[in-house]
């Protein structure tokens, strides 16, 4: 990367730059500093945060660094190396994350800023701005830049007041770093909060970034995407990313992350295109885990439509969304999803059968109806089996047996997550600490209505989500019995990997499903209490066809 030469933008360009307050909360400081580090060509970025971020945020990179003269100019308003000085600069040509030349000035305005930098000279530069006073001294540092921001909003009580609890502010920062790590998989990221590293991505690819942001179980159940296509309007579009298999789901859509040319964005349309690519593979109230980067042709992206640069304008939006949907759906079709899901939905392994005659022993499978029901003949009855409900029952009883034998195993959550549950639920966590441990949760109180979660229940390798903890605590706080909680947790876990509407079973698989269902203690209801089987006897059909009696047979 060439050395930057920083200059002030001319008035015409400044006027065209989307205005807006740049620094509204700590996460915005981190976002701007990450943009700068990446624009400087960093291969490695270390982020350190204390408290809610107003105490201290530090971002260190190994990028190109700044000369002393440039460092002094960098903190001036509208001073940038990233746009030509005088232009009717076409901002759609911008390939850097920054271009407005105002972030460092805006940060220095509402905090104390220290910038230590070296562009490869023997001696580096330390520049400190406190209360508008700039001091410049020599500093030792390898090539790269470290920016330290302290006492953010110290003289802006209104801003301070509008901030949430420390855990929530840090949560935003952590999510931001996750988005960057997934959008820039070749860069090494590490995030440290109050002295503990909470996220690290090694910079060796998307699977690794996923491992850093989630865990080994999630990363191993994923497939990478590379898709290139020519747009009708001209130019090439590439779609790169990583998609977890449909068996890995979350309760919210935030786990579908998108970026445009390596810039993380919140873009409802692109996110929806990813979801459409999954189609009905994921149940309606669940969301997949995926990170997709699209790289549209030069000149078709306008980065200047949002003050925090969180959105971009896309000229070829429709074609891009279509390409994303296709790339995701093709990747999922070619990935060996069936096999990876087989362990979770396996119908071959027998249950410990209850000691009674198999209720479906004489049943003959006729075939599927709308890939939702199995039609079966049982003497003079027509049985209609809800395949999802039936499979849930089988999974549930299997989970319950494992738990009774072995207890609920715990899957470590690394890094631990801080979950804000509210004071009532946090108190319930302390009262029922033993029960939670018994259910496989590893939690400690973290103060202020938050819990630190370092392990989640994982019966039969199915890891629960932190949502399950929140739900458990809410019910305990509401006075539910511990035993009910255990059953409710198991039934939720049984539901996720179960057959979905639209999963077509072969006759062999259908027979196995019935066989396993027959081994259940309560084969006729799913764990949530809905029926698994309805029957229609022959006389009902006869009445419907006005056969009335055997007279017309
Ligand atoms: P912008 O990024 O929009 O240009 P900033 O105020 O964020 O504006 O930064 C001003 C200039 O300072 C940048 O154009 C860049 O030349 C320089 N700069 C800022 N941070 C770094 C960094 N980490 N490494 C190298 N140069 C930097
Ligand atoms: Mg910048």
Coordinates of C-alpha atoms and ligand atoms in Angstrom, one line a residue:
X1 CA 0.0 0.0 0.0
X2 CA 1.3 3.5 -0.9
X3 CA 2.1 5.9 1.9
X4 CA -0.9 8.2 2.4
X5 CA -0.6 11.9 1.9
X6 CA -3.3 13.6 3.8
X7 CA -4.9 16.7 2.7
X8 CA -8.1 18.7 3.3
X9 CA -11.1 18.0 1.1
X10 CA -12.4 21.0 -0.9
X11 CA -15.7 22.5 0.1
X12 CA -17.6 21.0 -2.8
X13 CA -16.6 17.5 -1.8
X14 CA -17.3 18.2 1.9
X15 CA -20.7 19.4 1.0
X16 CA -21.5 16.1 -0.7
X17 CA -20.5 13.9 2.1
X18 CA -23.4 12.5 4.2
X19 CA -23.4 14.6 7.3
X20 CA -24.4 13.4 10.7
X21 CA -23.0 13.0 14.2
X22 CA -20.2 10.4 13.8
X23 CA -19.6 9.3 17.4
X24 CA -22.8 8.5 19.2
X25 CA -21.7 5.6 21.4
X26 CA -18.5 3.6 22.2
X27 CA -19.1 1.1 19.4
X28 CA -18.9 3.9 16.8
X29 CA -15.3 4.7 18.0
X30 CA -14.4 1.0 17.5
X31 CA -16.0 1.0 14.0
X32 CA -14.1 4.1 12.8
X33 CA -10.8 2.8 14.2
X34 CA -11.3 -0.6 12.6
X35 CA -12.1 1.1 9.3
X36 CA -8.9 3.0 9.5
X37 CA -6.8 0.0 10.4
X38 CA -8.2 -2.0 7.5
X39 CA -7.7 0.9 5.1
X40 CA -4.1 1.0 6.2
X41 CA -3.7 -2.6 5.0
X42 CA -3.5 -4.2 8.5
X43 CA -3.1 -8.0 8.7
X44 CA -3.6 -8.0 12.4
X45 CA -5.8 -5.9 14.6
X46 CA -6.0 -6.0 18.4
X47 CA -8.9 -4.3 20.1
X48 CA -9.0 -3.6 23.8
X49 CA -12.0 -2.3 25.7
X50 CA -12.4 -1.4 29.3
X51 CA -15.8 -1.1 31.0
X52 CA -18.5 0.2 28.6
X53 CA -15.9 1.6 26.3
X54 CA -16.0 5.2 27.7
X55 CA -13.1 4.3 30.0
X56 CA -10.8 3.1 27.3
X57 CA -10.8 1.8 23.8
X58 CA -7.6 0.9 22.1
X59 CA -7.1 -0.4 18.5
X60 CA -3.6 -1.5 17.4
X61 CA -2.8 -2.4 13.9
X62 CA 0.2 -3.5 11.8
X63 CA -0.8 -1.4 8.8
X64 CA 1.2 1.2 6.9
X65 CA 1.4 3.8 9.7
X66 CA 1.7 7.5 9.3
X67 CA 4.6 9.9 8.9
X68 CA 4.8 12.7 11.5
X69 CA 3.5 15.3 9.1
X70 CA 0.6 13.1 8.1
X71 CA -0.2 12.2 11.7
X72 CA -0.6 15.9 12.5
X73 CA -2.9 16.4 9.6
X74 CA -4.9 13.2 10.2
X75 CA -6.7 14.6 13.2
X76 CA -7.9 17.7 11.4
X77 CA -11.5 17.8 10.2
X78 CA -12.1 16.7 6.6
X79 CA -8.4 15.7 6.2
X80 CA -8.1 12.4 4.4
X81 CA -5.6 10.4 2.2
X82 CA -8.5 8.5 0.7
X83 CA -10.0 10.9 -1.8
X84 CA -8.4 13.3 -4.2
X85 CA -8.2 16.8 -2.8
X86 CA -10.2 18.5 -5.5
X87 CA -12.8 16.6 -7.3
X88 CA -16.3 16.4 -7.9
X89 CA -15.1 13.1 -6.5
X90 CA -17.3 10.3 -7.5
X91 CA -17.8 8.5 -4.3
X92 CA -19.0 5.3 -6.0
X93 CA -15.4 4.8 -7.0
X94 CA -14.3 4.7 -3.3
X95 CA -12.8 1.3 -2.3
X96 CA -11.7 2.3 1.2
X97 CA -13.9 2.0 4.2
X98 CA -13.3 5.6 5.2
X99 CA -13.5 8.6 2.9
X100 CA -14.9 11.5 4.9
X101 CA -11.8 12.5 6.8
X102 CA -13.7 13.3 10.0
X103 CA -13.5 10.3 12.3
X104 CA -10.3 11.1 14.2
X105 CA -11.3 14.7 14.5
X106 CA -14.8 13.7 15.8
X107 CA -13.3 11.3 18.3
X108 CA -10.8 13.9 19.6
X109 CA -13.7 16.2 20.0
X110 CA -15.4 14.1 22.6
X111 CA -12.5 12.2 24.2
X112 CA -8.8 12.1 24.9
X113 CA -7.1 10.6 21.9
X114 CA -3.6 9.3 21.7
X115 CA -2.1 8.1 18.4
X116 CA 1.2 6.3 18.3
X117 CA 2.3 5.5 14.8
X118 CA 5.3 4.6 12.7
X119 CA 5.4 4.3 8.9
X120 CA 8.7 2.4 8.8
X121 CA 11.1 5.1 10.0
X122 CA 13.6 4.7 12.9
X123 CA 11.6 6.8 15.2
X124 CA 7.8 6.9 15.4
X125 CA 5.4 9.6 16.5
X126 CA 3.1 10.0 19.5
X127 CA 0.4 12.5 19.2
X128 CA -1.9 13.3 22.0
X129 CA -5.0 15.5 22.0
X130 CA -6.5 16.4 25.3
X131 CA -9.1 19.3 25.6
X132 CA -8.1 20.5 22.2
X133 CA -4.4 20.7 23.1
X134 CA -2.1 18.7 20.7
X135 CA 1.3 17.5 21.8
X136 CA 3.7 15.6 19.5
X137 CA 6.6 13.6 20.8
X138 CA 8.9 10.8 19.6
X139 CA 7.8 7.3 20.2
X140 CA 9.2 3.8 19.7
X141 CA 6.9 1.5 17.8
X142 CA 7.1 -1.0 15.0
X143 CA 5.4 -0.1 11.8
X144 CA 1.7 0.4 12.4
X145 CA -0.7 2.5 14.5
X146 CA -2.2 2.3 17.9
X147 CA -5.0 4.6 18.8
X148 CA -6.1 4.9 22.4
X149 CA -9.3 6.7 23.3
X150 CA -10.0 7.5 26.9
X151 CA -12.6 9.4 28.9
X152 CA -15.1 9.3 26.0
X153 CA -18.1 11.7 26.5
X154 CA -16.4 13.0 29.8
X155 CA -17.9 16.4 29.1
X156 CA -21.1 15.2 27.4
X157 CA -23.4 14.1 30.3
X158 CA -26.4 13.7 27.9
X159 CA -24.5 11.2 25.7
X160 CA -23.2 9.3 28.8
X161 CA -26.7 9.1 30.1
X162 CA -28.1 7.6 26.9
X163 CA -25.7 4.7 27.1
X164 CA -26.9 1.3 28.3
X165 CA -25.3 -0.9 30.9
X166 CA -21.6 -1.8 30.3
X167 CA -22.5 -5.3 29.3
X168 CA -24.9 -4.1 26.6
X169 CA -22.4 -1.5 25.3
X170 CA -19.7 -4.1 25.1
X171 CA -22.2 -6.5 23.5
X172 CA -22.5 -4.0 20.6
X173 CA -18.8 -3.8 20.3
X174 CA -18.4 -7.6 20.3
X175 CA -21.1 -8.0 17.6
X176 CA -19.3 -5.3 15.5
X177 CA -16.0 -7.1 15.8
X178 CA -17.7 -10.4 14.9
X179 CA -19.1 -8.7 11.8
X180 CA -15.7 -7.4 10.7
X181 CA -14.0 -10.7 11.4
X182 CA -16.4 -12.5 9.2
X183 CA -16.3 -9.8 6.5
X184 CA -12.4 -9.8 6.5
X185 CA -11.5 -13.4 7.1
X186 CA -7.9 -12.9 6.0
X187 CA -7.2 -10.4 8.9
X188 CA -6.4 -11.5 12.4
X189 CA -8.6 -10.0 15.0
X190 CA -8.6 -10.2 18.8
X191 CA -11.0 -8.5 21.2
X192 CA -10.1 -8.1 24.9
X193 CA -12.6 -6.9 27.5
X194 CA -11.5 -5.9 31.0
X195 CA -8.3 -8.0 30.5
X196 CA -9.9 -11.1 29.1
X197 CA -9.8 -12.1 25.5
X198 CA -13.4 -12.6 24.4
X199 CA -13.0 -13.2 20.7
X200 CA -10.2 -14.1 18.4
X201 CA -10.1 -15.0 14.7
X202 CA -6.8 -16.2 13.3
X203 CA -7.0 -14.6 9.9
X204 CA -6.8 -17.9 8.1
X205 CA -10.2 -18.0 6.4
X206 CA -13.9 -18.0 7.0
X207 CA -14.2 -21.3 8.8
X208 CA -11.7 -20.0 11.2
X209 CA -13.5 -16.7 11.7
X210 CA -16.7 -18.7 12.4
X211 CA -14.8 -20.7 14.9
X212 CA -13.6 -17.5 16.6
X213 CA -17.1 -15.9 16.7
X214 CA -19.0 -19.2 17.6
X215 CA -17.5 -22.5 18.4
X216 CA -16.1 -25.7 16.8
X217 CA -19.5 -27.3 16.6
X218 CA -20.8 -24.4 14.5
X219 CA -17.8 -24.0 12.4
X220 CA -17.6 -27.7 11.5
X221 CA -21.2 -27.7 10.3
X222 CA -20.7 -25.1 7.6
X223 CA -19.9 -24.9 3.9
X224 CA -18.1 -22.1 2.1
X225 CA -19.5 -20.3 -0.9
X226 CA -17.8 -18.9 -4.0
X227 CA -20.0 -17.8 -6.8
X228 CA -19.3 -15.6 -9.8
X229 CA -21.7 -14.2 -12.2
X230 CA -21.9 -11.5 -14.9
X231 CA -24.5 -8.9 -14.4
X232 CA -26.9 -8.0 -17.3
X233 CA -26.0 -4.3 -16.8
X234 CA -22.3 -5.2 -17.3
X235 CA -19.5 -6.2 -14.9
X236 CA -18.9 -9.2 -12.8
X237 CA -20.3 -9.9 -9.4
X238 CA -18.8 -12.3 -6.9
X239 CA -20.5 -13.8 -3.8
X240 CA -18.3 -15.3 -1.1
X241 CA -19.1 -16.5 2.3
X242 CA -19.9 -19.3 4.7
X243 CA -23.2 -20.9 5.5
X244 CA -24.0 -23.2 8.4
X245 CA -26.1 -26.2 7.7
X246 CA -29.8 -25.8 8.4
X247 CA -29.4 -27.9 11.5
X248 CA -27.5 -24.9 13.1
X249 CA -30.1 -22.3 13.9
X250 CA -30.7 -19.3 16.2
X251 CA -33.7 -17.5 17.5
X252 CA -32.9 -14.2 15.8
X253 CA -31.8 -13.1 12.3
X254 CA -28.8 -11.2 13.6
X255 CA -26.7 -14.3 12.9
X256 CA -27.1 -13.7 9.2
X257 CA -24.4 -11.1 8.4
X258 CA -23.7 -9.4 5.1
X259 CA -21.0 -7.2 3.8
X260 CA -20.4 -5.4 0.5
X261 CA -16.8 -5.4 -0.8
X262 CA -15.6 -6.3 2.7
X263 CA -17.6 -3.5 4.4
X264 CA -20.1 -4.9 7.0
X265 CA -23.5 -3.5 6.4
X266 CA -27.0 -3.8 7.7
X267 CA -28.9 -4.5 4.6
X268 CA -32.4 -6.0 5.0
X269 CA -32.6 -7.0 1.3
X270 CA -29.3 -8.9 1.2
X271 CA -30.1 -10.6 4.5
X272 CA -33.5 -11.6 3.2
X273 CA -31.8 -13.0 0.0
X274 CA -29.7 -15.2 2.3
X275 CA -32.8 -16.4 4.2
X276 CA -34.5 -17.1 0.9
X277 CA -31.5 -19.2 -0.2
X278 CA -32.2 -21.4 2.9
X279 CA -35.9 -21.6 1.9
X280 CA -37.9 -24.0 4.0
X281 CA -34.7 -25.8 5.2
X282 CA -35.0 -23.8 8.4
X283 CA -38.3 -23.7 10.4
X284 CA -40.3 -20.5 10.3
X285 CA -39.4 -19.2 13.7
X286 CA -35.7 -20.0 13.5
X287 CA -32.8 -18.4 11.6
X288 CA -29.7 -19.7 10.1
X289 CA -26.1 -18.7 10.8
X290 CA -24.3 -17.3 7.7
X291 CA -21.9 -14.6 6.6
X292 CA -22.0 -13.4 3.0
X293 CA -19.8 -10.9 1.2
X294 CA -20.8 -9.5 -2.2
X295 CA -18.4 -7.8 -4.5
X296 CA -20.3 -5.8 -7.1
X297 CA -18.6 -4.2 -10.1
X298 CA -16.8 -0.9 -9.5
X299 CA -19.0 2.1 -9.7
X300 CA -22.2 0.4 -8.7
X301 CA -21.9 0.9 -4.9
X302 CA -22.5 4.2 -3.2
X303 CA -20.9 4.1 0.3
X304 CA -22.1 7.6 1.1
X305 CA -25.8 7.0 1.9
X306 CA -25.6 6.6 5.7
X307 CA -23.8 8.7 8.4
X308 CA -22.4 5.7 10.1
X309 CA -21.6 4.0 6.8
X310 CA -23.8 1.0 7.8
X311 CA -25.7 1.0 4.6
X312 CA -24.7 1.3 1.0
X313 CA -26.6 2.1 -2.2
X314 CA -26.6 -0.7 -4.7
X315 CA -27.3 0.1 -8.4
X316 CA -27.8 -3.5 -9.3
X317 CA -29.7 -4.5 -6.2
X318 CA -32.2 -6.9 -7.8
X319 CA -29.5 -8.9 -9.7
X320 CA -27.3 -9.0 -6.6
X321 CA -30.1 -10.3 -4.4
X322 CA -31.0 -13.0 -6.9
X323 CA -27.3 -14.0 -7.1
X324 CA -27.0 -14.2 -3.3
X325 CA -30.1 -16.4 -3.0
X326 CA -28.9 -18.7 -5.7
X327 CA -25.4 -18.9 -4.3
X328 CA -26.7 -19.9 -0.9
X329 CA -29.2 -22.4 -2.1
X330 CA -26.7 -24.0 -4.4
X331 CA -24.1 -24.3 -1.7
X332 CA -26.7 -25.9 0.6
X333 CA -27.8 -28.4 -2.1
X334 CA -24.2 -29.5 -2.9
X335 CA -23.2 -29.7 0.7
X336 CA -23.6 -33.0 2.3
X337 CA -26.3 -31.9 4.7
X338 CA -28.1 -35.1 5.0
X339 CA -25.1 -36.9 6.3
X340 CA -24.2 -34.3 8.9
X341 CA -27.7 -34.2 10.1
X342 CA -28.0 -37.9 10.2
X343 CA -26.6 -38.3 13.7
X344 CA -29.2 -35.9 15.0
X345 CA -32.3 -37.3 13.3
X346 CA -31.2 -40.8 13.1
X347 CA -34.1 -43.3 13.0
X348 CA -32.0 -46.4 12.9
X349 CA -30.9 -46.6 16.5
X350 CA -33.5 -48.4 18.6
X351 CA -35.0 -46.9 21.7
X352 CA -35.3 -48.9 24.8
X353 CA -38.8 -50.1 23.9
X354 CA -41.6 -50.1 26.5
X355 CA -42.8 -53.4 27.5
X356 CA -45.9 -53.7 25.5
X357 CA -47.1 -54.7 22.1
X358 CA -45.9 -52.4 19.3
X359 CA -49.0 -50.2 18.5
X360 CA -47.8 -50.0 14.9
X361 CA -46.8 -53.6 14.5
X362 CA -49.4 -54.4 11.9
X363 CA -49.4 -51.0 10.2
X364 CA -48.6 -50.8 6.5
X365 CA -47.2 -47.5 5.1
X366 CA -49.2 -46.3 2.1
X367 CA -47.2 -43.2 1.4
X368 CA -46.6 -39.5 2.2
X369 CA -49.2 -36.8 1.9
X370 CA -47.9 -33.3 1.2
X371 CA -44.6 -34.4 2.7
X372 CA -46.1 -33.5 6.1
X373 CA -48.2 -36.6 6.9
X374 CA -47.7 -40.3 6.4
X375 CA -50.8 -42.2 5.4
X376 CA -50.9 -45.8 6.8
X377 CA -53.3 -48.7 6.7
X378 CA -54.0 -50.4 10.1
X379 CA -56.7 -53.0 9.7
X380 CA -59.8 -51.2 8.9
X381 CA -58.4 -47.8 10.0
X382 CA -56.6 -45.2 8.0
X383 CA -53.8 -43.7 10.2
X384 CA -52.5 -40.2 9.5
X385 CA -49.2 -39.6 11.2
X386 CA -47.7 -36.1 11.6
X387 CA -44.1 -36.9 10.8
X388 CA -42.7 -33.9 12.6
X389 CA -44.6 -34.5 15.8
X390 CA -43.7 -38.2 15.6
X391 CA -40.1 -37.5 15.2
X392 CA -40.1 -35.0 18.0
X393 CA -41.5 -37.6 20.3
X394 CA -38.8 -40.1 19.3
X395 CA -36.0 -37.5 19.8
X396 CA -37.5 -36.4 23.1
X397 CA -37.7 -39.8 24.6
X398 CA -34.2 -40.6 23.5
X399 CA -32.9 -37.3 25.0
X400 CA -34.7 -38.1 28.2
X401 CA -33.2 -41.6 28.5
X402 CA -29.7 -40.2 27.9
X403 CA -30.2 -37.5 30.5
X404 CA -31.5 -40.0 33.0
X405 CA -28.5 -42.2 32.5
X406 CA -25.7 -39.7 32.1
X407 CA -27.1 -36.4 33.3
X408 CA -27.0 -33.4 30.9
X409 CA -23.6 -32.9 29.4
X410 CA -22.3 -29.3 29.2
X411 CA -20.8 -27.8 26.1
X412 CA -18.3 -25.1 27.0
X413 CA -19.0 -21.7 25.6
X414 CA -15.7 -20.2 24.6
X415 CA -15.5 -17.2 24.8
X416 CA -18.2 -17.1 27.6
X417 CA -21.2 -14.9 26.8
X418 CA -22.6 -12.2 29.0
X419 CA -26.3 -12.4 29.0
X420 CA -28.5 -9.7 30.3
X421 CA -31.5 -11.4 31.9
X422 CA -32.9 -8.8 34.3
X423 CA -32.8 -8.7 38.1
X424 CA -35.7 -11.2 38.7
X425 CA -34.2 -13.8 36.5
X426 CA -30.6 -13.2 37.8
X427 CA -31.9 -13.7 41.4
X428 CA -33.6 -17.0 40.2
X429 CA -30.3 -18.1 38.8
X430 CA -28.7 -17.7 42.3
X431 CA -31.5 -19.5 44.1
X432 CA -31.6 -22.4 41.6
X433 CA -27.9 -22.6 41.0
X434 CA -27.9 -26.4 41.6
X435 CA -30.8 -27.1 39.3
X436 CA -29.1 -25.0 36.6
X437 CA -25.9 -27.0 36.9
X438 CA -28.0 -30.1 36.8
X439 CA -29.6 -29.0 33.6
X440 CA -26.1 -28.5 32.1
X441 CA -25.9 -24.7 32.4
X442 CA -22.6 -23.2 33.6
X443 CA -23.5 -19.7 34.8
X444 CA -22.2 -17.2 37.3
X445 CA -23.8 -13.9 38.4
X446 CA -22.1 -11.0 36.7
X447 CA -23.8 -8.1 38.5
X448 CA -26.5 -5.7 37.3
X449 CA -29.0 -8.3 36.1
X450 CA -26.5 -10.1 33.9
X451 CA -25.0 -13.5 33.9
X452 CA -21.8 -14.9 32.5
X453 CA -22.5 -18.1 30.7
X454 CA -19.6 -20.4 30.1
X455 CA -21.4 -23.6 29.3
X456 CA -24.7 -24.7 27.8
X457 CA -26.6 -28.0 27.9
X458 CA -25.7 -30.3 25.1
X459 CA -27.6 -33.6 25.4
X460 CA -26.8 -35.9 22.5
X461 CA -24.5 -33.3 21.1
X462 CA -27.3 -30.8 20.6
X463 CA -26.2 -27.6 22.1
X464 CA -28.9 -25.4 23.6
X465 CA -28.9 -21.7 23.1
X466 CA -28.6 -18.9 25.6
X467 CA -32.3 -18.3 24.9
X468 CA -33.0 -21.6 26.6
X469 CA -31.4 -20.2 29.7
X470 CA -33.4 -17.0 29.6
X471 CA -36.6 -19.1 29.2
X472 CA -35.6 -21.5 32.0
X473 CA -35.0 -18.6 34.4
X474 CA -38.2 -16.8 33.4
X475 CA -40.2 -19.9 34.2
X476 CA -38.3 -20.5 37.5
X477 CA -38.8 -16.9 38.5
X478 CA -42.5 -17.4 37.7
X479 CA -42.6 -20.3 40.1
X480 CA -42.6 -23.3 37.8
X481 CA -41.5 -26.6 39.2
X482 CA -37.9 -27.6 38.4
X483 CA -39.0 -31.0 36.9
X484 CA -41.3 -29.2 34.4
X485 CA -38.3 -27.0 33.4
X486 CA -36.2 -30.0 32.6
X487 CA -38.9 -31.5 30.5
X488 CA -39.6 -28.2 28.7
X489 CA -35.9 -27.8 27.9
X490 CA -35.7 -31.3 26.6
X491 CA -38.8 -30.9 24.4
X492 CA -37.4 -27.7 22.9
X493 CA -34.1 -29.4 22.2
X494 CA -36.0 -32.3 20.6
X495 CA -37.9 -30.0 18.3
X496 CA -35.0 -28.4 16.5
X497 CA -33.4 -31.3 14.7
X498 CA -36.7 -33.0 13.9
X499 CA -38.1 -33.6 10.5
X500 CA -39.7 -30.5 9.0
X501 CA -42.7 -30.1 6.7
X502 CA -41.5 -30.8 3.3
X503 CA -38.9 -33.5 4.2
X504 CA -39.9 -36.4 2.1
X505 CA -39.3 -39.8 3.7
X506 CA -38.8 -43.0 1.7
X507 CA -41.1 -45.8 2.6
X508 CA -38.2 -47.5 4.4
X509 CA -37.6 -44.3 6.5
X510 CA -41.3 -44.0 7.2
X511 CA -41.4 -47.6 8.4
X512 CA -38.5 -46.9 10.7
X513 CA -40.1 -43.8 12.1
X514 CA -43.2 -45.8 13.0
X515 CA -41.1 -48.5 14.5
X516 CA -39.3 -46.0 16.7
X517 CA -42.5 -44.2 17.6
X518 CA -43.9 -47.6 18.6
X519 CA -41.1 -48.0 21.1
X520 CA -41.9 -44.7 22.8
X521 CA -43.5 -44.6 26.2
X522 CA -46.2 -42.2 24.9
X523 CA -46.3 -42.6 21.2
X524 CA -49.5 -40.7 20.6
X525 CA -48.4 -37.2 21.5
X526 CA -45.4 -35.0 20.7
X527 CA -43.5 -33.6 23.7
X528 CA -45.5 -30.4 23.5
X529 CA -48.8 -32.3 23.8
X530 CA -50.0 -32.3 20.2
X531 CA -51.2 -35.6 18.8
X532 CA -48.8 -37.6 16.6
X533 CA -51.4 -39.9 15.0
X534 CA -55.0 -39.4 13.9
X535 CA -57.2 -42.3 12.7
X536 CA -60.1 -42.4 10.4
X537 CA -62.0 -45.7 10.5
X538 CA -63.5 -47.3 7.5
X539 CA -67.1 -46.7 8.5
X540 CA -66.5 -42.9 8.5
X541 CA -65.3 -43.2 4.9
X542 CA -68.3 -45.4 4.1
X543 CA -70.7 -42.8 5.5
X544 CA -68.9 -40.1 3.5
X545 CA -69.4 -42.0 0.3
X546 CA -73.0 -42.8 1.3
X547 CA -72.3 -46.5 1.3
X548 CA -74.3 -46.7 4.6
X549 CA -74.3 -50.4 4.9
X550 CA -72.6 -53.4 3.2
X551 CA -75.6 -53.5 0.8
X552 CA -73.7 -51.8 -2.0
X553 CA -70.4 -53.5 -1.6
Ligands
LIG1 P1 -10.8 8.9 6.8 O1 -10.6 7.5 7.2 O2 -12.2 9.1 6.3 O3 -9.8 9.4 5.8 P2 -10.1 9.6 9.5 O4 -10.3 10.8 10.3 O5 -10.6 8.3 10.0 O6 -10.7 9.9 8.0 O7 -8.5 9.4 9.3 C1 -7.8 10.5 8.6 C2 -6.6 10.0 7.9 O8 -5.7 9.5 8.9 C3 -6.9 8.8 7.0 O9 -7.2 9.2 5.7 C4 -5.5 8.1 7.0 O10 -4.7 8.6 6.0 C5 -5.0 8.4 8.4 N1 -5.1 7.2 9.3 C6 -6.1 7.1 10.3 N2 -5.9 6.0 11.0 C7 -4.9 5.3 10.4 C8 -4.2 4.1 10.7 N3 -4.7 3.3 11.7 N4 -3.2 3.8 9.9 C9 -2.7 4.6 9.0 N5 -3.3 5.8 8.7 C10 -4.4 6.2 9.4
LIG2 MG1 -11.5 6.7 8.9

